Amino acid sequence: MAVTKKTSNMNYYHSKLLVNVTFDEAVVKVTEALEAEGFGILTEIDIKATLKKKLDVDFYNYKILGACNPPFAYKALLSEDKIGTMLPCNVIVQEKIAGQVEVSAVDPAASMQAIENKALKDIATEIGARLQKVIEGL
C-alpha cells in the first residue's frame, strides 16, 4: 500500500499527499474510501483530457470527483432549496509530480459559512467530518 504524507489543512479543504502510488490507483482508492463513508460519485471530470480537447494544452493528471451522500443531500435540500448550487461535494485528485498524488476534499462547513441556516450548518459539519475521515484514512 502507498506511503502517505499529510499536507497542510487550509480553511476550505482537507488534503493529503499519497506517495509511491499511481494516479489511477489513487482515484480507485479515493472512490473506495468515499463509498465506505456513504458517498457515491455523481460526476467525474478529467481536467487533463478536457483541457487537451478544448484548448490543445498539456496539463498534469487532475480529476474532479463529484461526491454525494444521498441521505445528507436530501436533508440539505429540505433545509435550503438553493443548496444545490453547492452540490455535490468536490474531491480532487491531482498529480503534479509522478508518484505523488494529492487528494483534496472541500470542507462544506467552510464553504457554507455565509448561509444562515442552523440545520444546514449541522449537516455541513457532519459531511465535512466524513470527508475529513476519508482524506485522513487514505
PDB file of C-alpha atoms in Angstrom:
ATOM      1  CA  MET A   1       0.000   0.000   0.000  1.00  0.00           C
ATOM      2  CA  ALA A   2       1.084   3.559  -0.560  1.00  0.00           C
ATOM      3  CA  VAL A   3       3.021   5.535   1.991  1.00  0.00           C
ATOM      4  CA  THR A   4       1.143   8.689   2.864  1.00  0.00           C
ATOM      5  CA  LYS A   5       2.200  12.111   3.997  1.00  0.00           C
ATOM      6  CA  LYS A   6      -0.278  14.659   5.280  1.00  0.00           C
ATOM      7  CA  THR A   7      -0.152  18.134   3.824  1.00  0.00           C
ATOM      8  CA  SER A   8      -1.367  21.376   5.340  1.00  0.00           C
ATOM      9  CA  ASN A   9      -5.073  21.787   6.012  1.00  0.00           C
ATOM     10  CA  MET A  10      -6.402  25.104   4.723  1.00  0.00           C
ATOM     11  CA  ASN A  11      -9.683  26.641   5.809  1.00  0.00           C
ATOM     12  CA  TYR A  12     -11.792  25.411   2.911  1.00  0.00           C
ATOM     13  CA  TYR A  13     -10.422  21.919   2.210  1.00  0.00           C
ATOM     14  CA  HIS A  14      -8.822  18.798   3.660  1.00  0.00           C
ATOM     15  CA  SER A  15      -5.801  17.432   1.826  1.00  0.00           C
ATOM     16  CA  LYS A  16      -3.309  14.591   1.849  1.00  0.00           C
ATOM     17  CA  LEU A  17      -0.346  13.630  -0.323  1.00  0.00           C
ATOM     18  CA  LEU A  18      -0.086   9.984  -1.357  1.00  0.00           C
ATOM     19  CA  VAL A  19       3.376   8.847  -2.412  1.00  0.00           C
ATOM     20  CA  ASN A  20       4.510   5.776  -4.352  1.00  0.00           C
ATOM     21  CA  VAL A  21       1.075   5.364  -5.908  1.00  0.00           C
ATOM     22  CA  THR A  22      -0.100   5.803  -9.480  1.00  0.00           C
ATOM     23  CA  PHE A  23      -2.729   8.372 -10.351  1.00  0.00           C
ATOM     24  CA  ASP A  24      -5.241   5.680 -11.358  1.00  0.00           C
ATOM     25  CA  GLU A  25      -4.603   3.734  -8.143  1.00  0.00           C
ATOM     26  CA  ALA A  26      -5.228   6.909  -6.154  1.00  0.00           C
ATOM     27  CA  VAL A  27      -8.544   7.545  -7.934  1.00  0.00           C
ATOM     28  CA  VAL A  28      -9.681   3.987  -7.128  1.00  0.00           C
ATOM     29  CA  LYS A  29      -8.521   4.296  -3.513  1.00  0.00           C
ATOM     30  CA  VAL A  30     -10.357   7.618  -3.061  1.00  0.00           C
ATOM     31  CA  THR A  31     -13.542   6.262  -4.650  1.00  0.00           C
ATOM     32  CA  GLU A  32     -13.488   3.225  -2.346  1.00  0.00           C
ATOM     33  CA  ALA A  33     -12.851   5.387   0.730  1.00  0.00           C
ATOM     34  CA  LEU A  34     -15.746   7.667  -0.206  1.00  0.00           C
ATOM     35  CA  GLU A  35     -18.042   4.670  -0.690  1.00  0.00           C
ATOM     36  CA  ALA A  36     -17.092   3.397   2.767  1.00  0.00           C
ATOM     37  CA  GLU A  37     -18.408   6.707   4.181  1.00  0.00           C
ATOM     38  CA  GLY A  38     -21.675   6.549   2.228  1.00  0.00           C
ATOM     39  CA  PHE A  39     -20.689   8.693  -0.774  1.00  0.00           C
ATOM     40  CA  GLY A  40     -21.196   7.866  -4.416  1.00  0.00           C
ATOM     41  CA  ILE A  41     -19.526   9.581  -7.348  1.00  0.00           C
ATOM     42  CA  LEU A  42     -22.107  11.515  -9.387  1.00  0.00           C
ATOM     43  CA  THR A  43     -19.640  13.190 -11.719  1.00  0.00           C
ATOM     44  CA  GLU A  44     -16.052  12.690 -12.787  1.00  0.00           C
ATOM     45  CA  ILE A  45     -14.335  15.472 -14.693  1.00  0.00           C
ATOM     46  CA  ASP A  46     -10.983  14.703 -16.294  1.00  0.00           C
ATOM     47  CA  ILE A  47      -9.400  18.155 -16.412  1.00  0.00           C
ATOM     48  CA  LYS A  48      -6.316  16.943 -18.299  1.00  0.00           C
ATOM     49  CA  ALA A  49      -8.394  15.423 -21.118  1.00  0.00           C
ATOM     50  CA  THR A  50     -10.808  18.365 -21.221  1.00  0.00           C
ATOM     51  CA  LEU A  51      -8.049  20.965 -21.484  1.00  0.00           C
ATOM     52  CA  LYS A  52      -6.336  18.936 -24.204  1.00  0.00           C
ATOM     53  CA  LYS A  53      -9.578  18.644 -26.197  1.00  0.00           C
ATOM     54  CA  LYS A  54     -10.822  22.221 -25.703  1.00  0.00           C
ATOM     55  CA  LEU A  55      -7.566  24.199 -25.646  1.00  0.00           C
ATOM     56  CA  ASP A  56      -4.996  21.749 -27.052  1.00  0.00           C
ATOM     57  CA  VAL A  57      -2.812  22.249 -23.959  1.00  0.00           C
ATOM     58  CA  ASP A  58      -0.987  19.663 -21.920  1.00  0.00           C
ATOM     59  CA  PHE A  59      -1.855  19.565 -18.232  1.00  0.00           C
ATOM     60  CA  TYR A  60      -0.959  17.190 -15.444  1.00  0.00           C
ATOM     61  CA  ASN A  61      -3.311  14.446 -14.208  1.00  0.00           C
ATOM     62  CA  TYR A  62      -6.227  16.157 -12.480  1.00  0.00           C
ATOM     63  CA  LYS A  63      -9.706  14.773 -11.826  1.00  0.00           C
ATOM     64  CA  ILE A  64     -12.638  16.317 -10.015  1.00  0.00           C
ATOM     65  CA  LEU A  65     -14.907  13.747  -8.384  1.00  0.00           C
ATOM     66  CA  GLY A  66     -18.392  14.991  -7.525  1.00  0.00           C
ATOM     67  CA  ALA A  67     -19.198  13.042  -4.344  1.00  0.00           C
ATOM     68  CA  CYS A  68     -22.695  12.787  -2.918  1.00  0.00           C
ATOM     69  CA  ASN A  69     -24.091  11.232   0.233  1.00  0.00           C
ATOM     70  CA  PRO A  70     -27.789  10.881  -0.728  1.00  0.00           C
ATOM     71  CA  PRO A  71     -29.362  10.976   2.771  1.00  0.00           C
ATOM     72  CA  PHE A  72     -27.419  14.105   3.702  1.00  0.00           C
ATOM     73  CA  ALA A  73     -28.021  15.721   0.297  1.00  0.00           C
ATOM     74  CA  TYR A  74     -31.751  15.148   0.775  1.00  0.00           C
ATOM     75  CA  LYS A  75     -31.664  16.707   4.253  1.00  0.00           C
ATOM     76  CA  ALA A  76     -29.677  19.655   2.931  1.00  0.00           C
ATOM     77  CA  LEU A  77     -32.152  20.239   0.100  1.00  0.00           C
ATOM     78  CA  LEU A  78     -35.051  20.145   2.553  1.00  0.00           C
ATOM     79  CA  SER A  79     -33.242  22.676   4.747  1.00  0.00           C
ATOM     80  CA  GLU A  80     -32.211  25.043   1.961  1.00  0.00           C
ATOM     81  CA  ASP A  81     -33.645  24.714  -1.549  1.00  0.00           C
ATOM     82  CA  LYS A  82     -30.808  26.666  -3.224  1.00  0.00           C
ATOM     83  CA  ILE A  83     -28.098  24.454  -1.700  1.00  0.00           C
ATOM     84  CA  GLY A  84     -27.983  22.534  -4.958  1.00  0.00           C
ATOM     85  CA  THR A  85     -25.726  25.328  -6.206  1.00  0.00           C
ATOM     86  CA  MET A  86     -23.069  23.884  -3.898  1.00  0.00           C
ATOM     87  CA  LEU A  87     -23.665  20.189  -4.562  1.00  0.00           C
ATOM     88  CA  PRO A  88     -22.082  17.709  -5.000  1.00  0.00           C
ATOM     89  CA  CYS A  89     -19.061  17.879  -2.711  1.00  0.00           C
ATOM     90  CA  ASN A  90     -15.940  18.062  -4.847  1.00  0.00           C
ATOM     91  CA  VAL A  91     -12.910  15.892  -4.236  1.00  0.00           C
ATOM     92  CA  ILE A  92      -9.862  16.465  -6.426  1.00  0.00           C
ATOM     93  CA  VAL A  93      -7.102  14.041  -7.293  1.00  0.00           C
ATOM     94  CA  GLN A  94      -4.038  15.634  -8.875  1.00  0.00           C
ATOM     95  CA  GLU A  95      -0.536  14.503  -9.800  1.00  0.00           C
ATOM     96  CA  LYS A  96       1.932  17.306 -10.465  1.00  0.00           C
ATOM     97  CA  ILE A  97       4.939  15.025  -9.857  1.00  0.00           C
ATOM     98  CA  ALA A  98       4.916  11.375 -10.951  1.00  0.00           C
ATOM     99  CA  GLY A  99       4.265   9.102  -7.980  1.00  0.00           C
ATOM    100  CA  GLN A 100       2.992  11.928  -5.755  1.00  0.00           C
ATOM    101  CA  VAL A 101      -0.774  12.274  -5.850  1.00  0.00           C
ATOM    102  CA  GLU A 102      -2.536  14.914  -3.798  1.00  0.00           C
ATOM    103  CA  VAL A 103      -6.136  14.320  -2.779  1.00  0.00           C
ATOM    104  CA  SER A 104      -8.217  17.239  -1.519  1.00  0.00           C
ATOM    105  CA  ALA A 105     -11.852  17.462  -0.429  1.00  0.00           C
ATOM    106  CA  VAL A 106     -13.963  20.534   0.130  1.00  0.00           C
ATOM    107  CA  ASP A 107     -14.906  21.407   3.703  1.00  0.00           C
ATOM    108  CA  PRO A 108     -18.621  22.137   3.256  1.00  0.00           C
ATOM    109  CA  ALA A 109     -18.881  23.853   6.641  1.00  0.00           C
ATOM    110  CA  ALA A 110     -16.337  26.440   5.487  1.00  0.00           C
ATOM    111  CA  SER A 111     -17.885  26.920   2.064  1.00  0.00           C
ATOM    112  CA  MET A 112     -21.379  27.406   3.535  1.00  0.00           C
ATOM    113  CA  GLN A 113     -20.485  29.940   6.238  1.00  0.00           C
ATOM    114  CA  ALA A 114     -22.495  32.713   4.581  1.00  0.00           C
ATOM    115  CA  ILE A 115     -25.737  30.722   4.748  1.00  0.00           C
ATOM    116  CA  GLU A 116     -27.606  31.442   7.948  1.00  0.00           C
ATOM    117  CA  ASN A 117     -29.389  28.141   8.458  1.00  0.00           C
ATOM    118  CA  LYS A 118     -28.676  26.131  11.631  1.00  0.00           C
ATOM    119  CA  ALA A 119     -29.968  22.829  10.231  1.00  0.00           C
ATOM    120  CA  LEU A 120     -27.793  23.216   7.154  1.00  0.00           C
ATOM    121  CA  LYS A 121     -24.726  24.075   9.229  1.00  0.00           C
ATOM    122  CA  ASP A 122     -25.192  20.880  11.241  1.00  0.00           C
ATOM    123  CA  ILE A 123     -25.434  18.845   8.023  1.00  0.00           C
ATOM    124  CA  ALA A 124     -22.371  20.575   6.545  1.00  0.00           C
ATOM    125  CA  THR A 125     -20.391  19.892   9.716  1.00  0.00           C
ATOM    126  CA  GLU A 126     -21.278  16.173   9.584  1.00  0.00           C
ATOM    127  CA  ILE A 127     -20.423  15.873   5.890  1.00  0.00           C
ATOM    128  CA  GLY A 128     -17.177  17.765   6.491  1.00  0.00           C
ATOM    129  CA  ALA A 129     -16.235  15.332   9.247  1.00  0.00           C
ATOM    130  CA  ARG A 130     -16.915  12.387   6.946  1.00  0.00           C
ATOM    131  CA  LEU A 131     -14.855  13.874   4.136  1.00  0.00           C
ATOM    132  CA  GLN A 132     -12.023  14.635   6.549  1.00  0.00           C
ATOM    133  CA  LYS A 133     -12.163  10.996   7.713  1.00  0.00           C
ATOM    134  CA  VAL A 134     -11.896   9.869   4.084  1.00  0.00           C
ATOM    135  CA  ILE A 135      -8.829  12.039   3.489  1.00  0.00           C
ATOM    136  CA  GLU A 136      -7.125  11.074   6.753  1.00  0.00           C
ATOM    137  CA  GLY A 137      -7.773   7.372   6.059  1.00  0.00           C
ATOM    138  CA  LEU A 138      -6.023   7.345   2.697  1.00  0.00           C
TER     139      LEU A 138
END
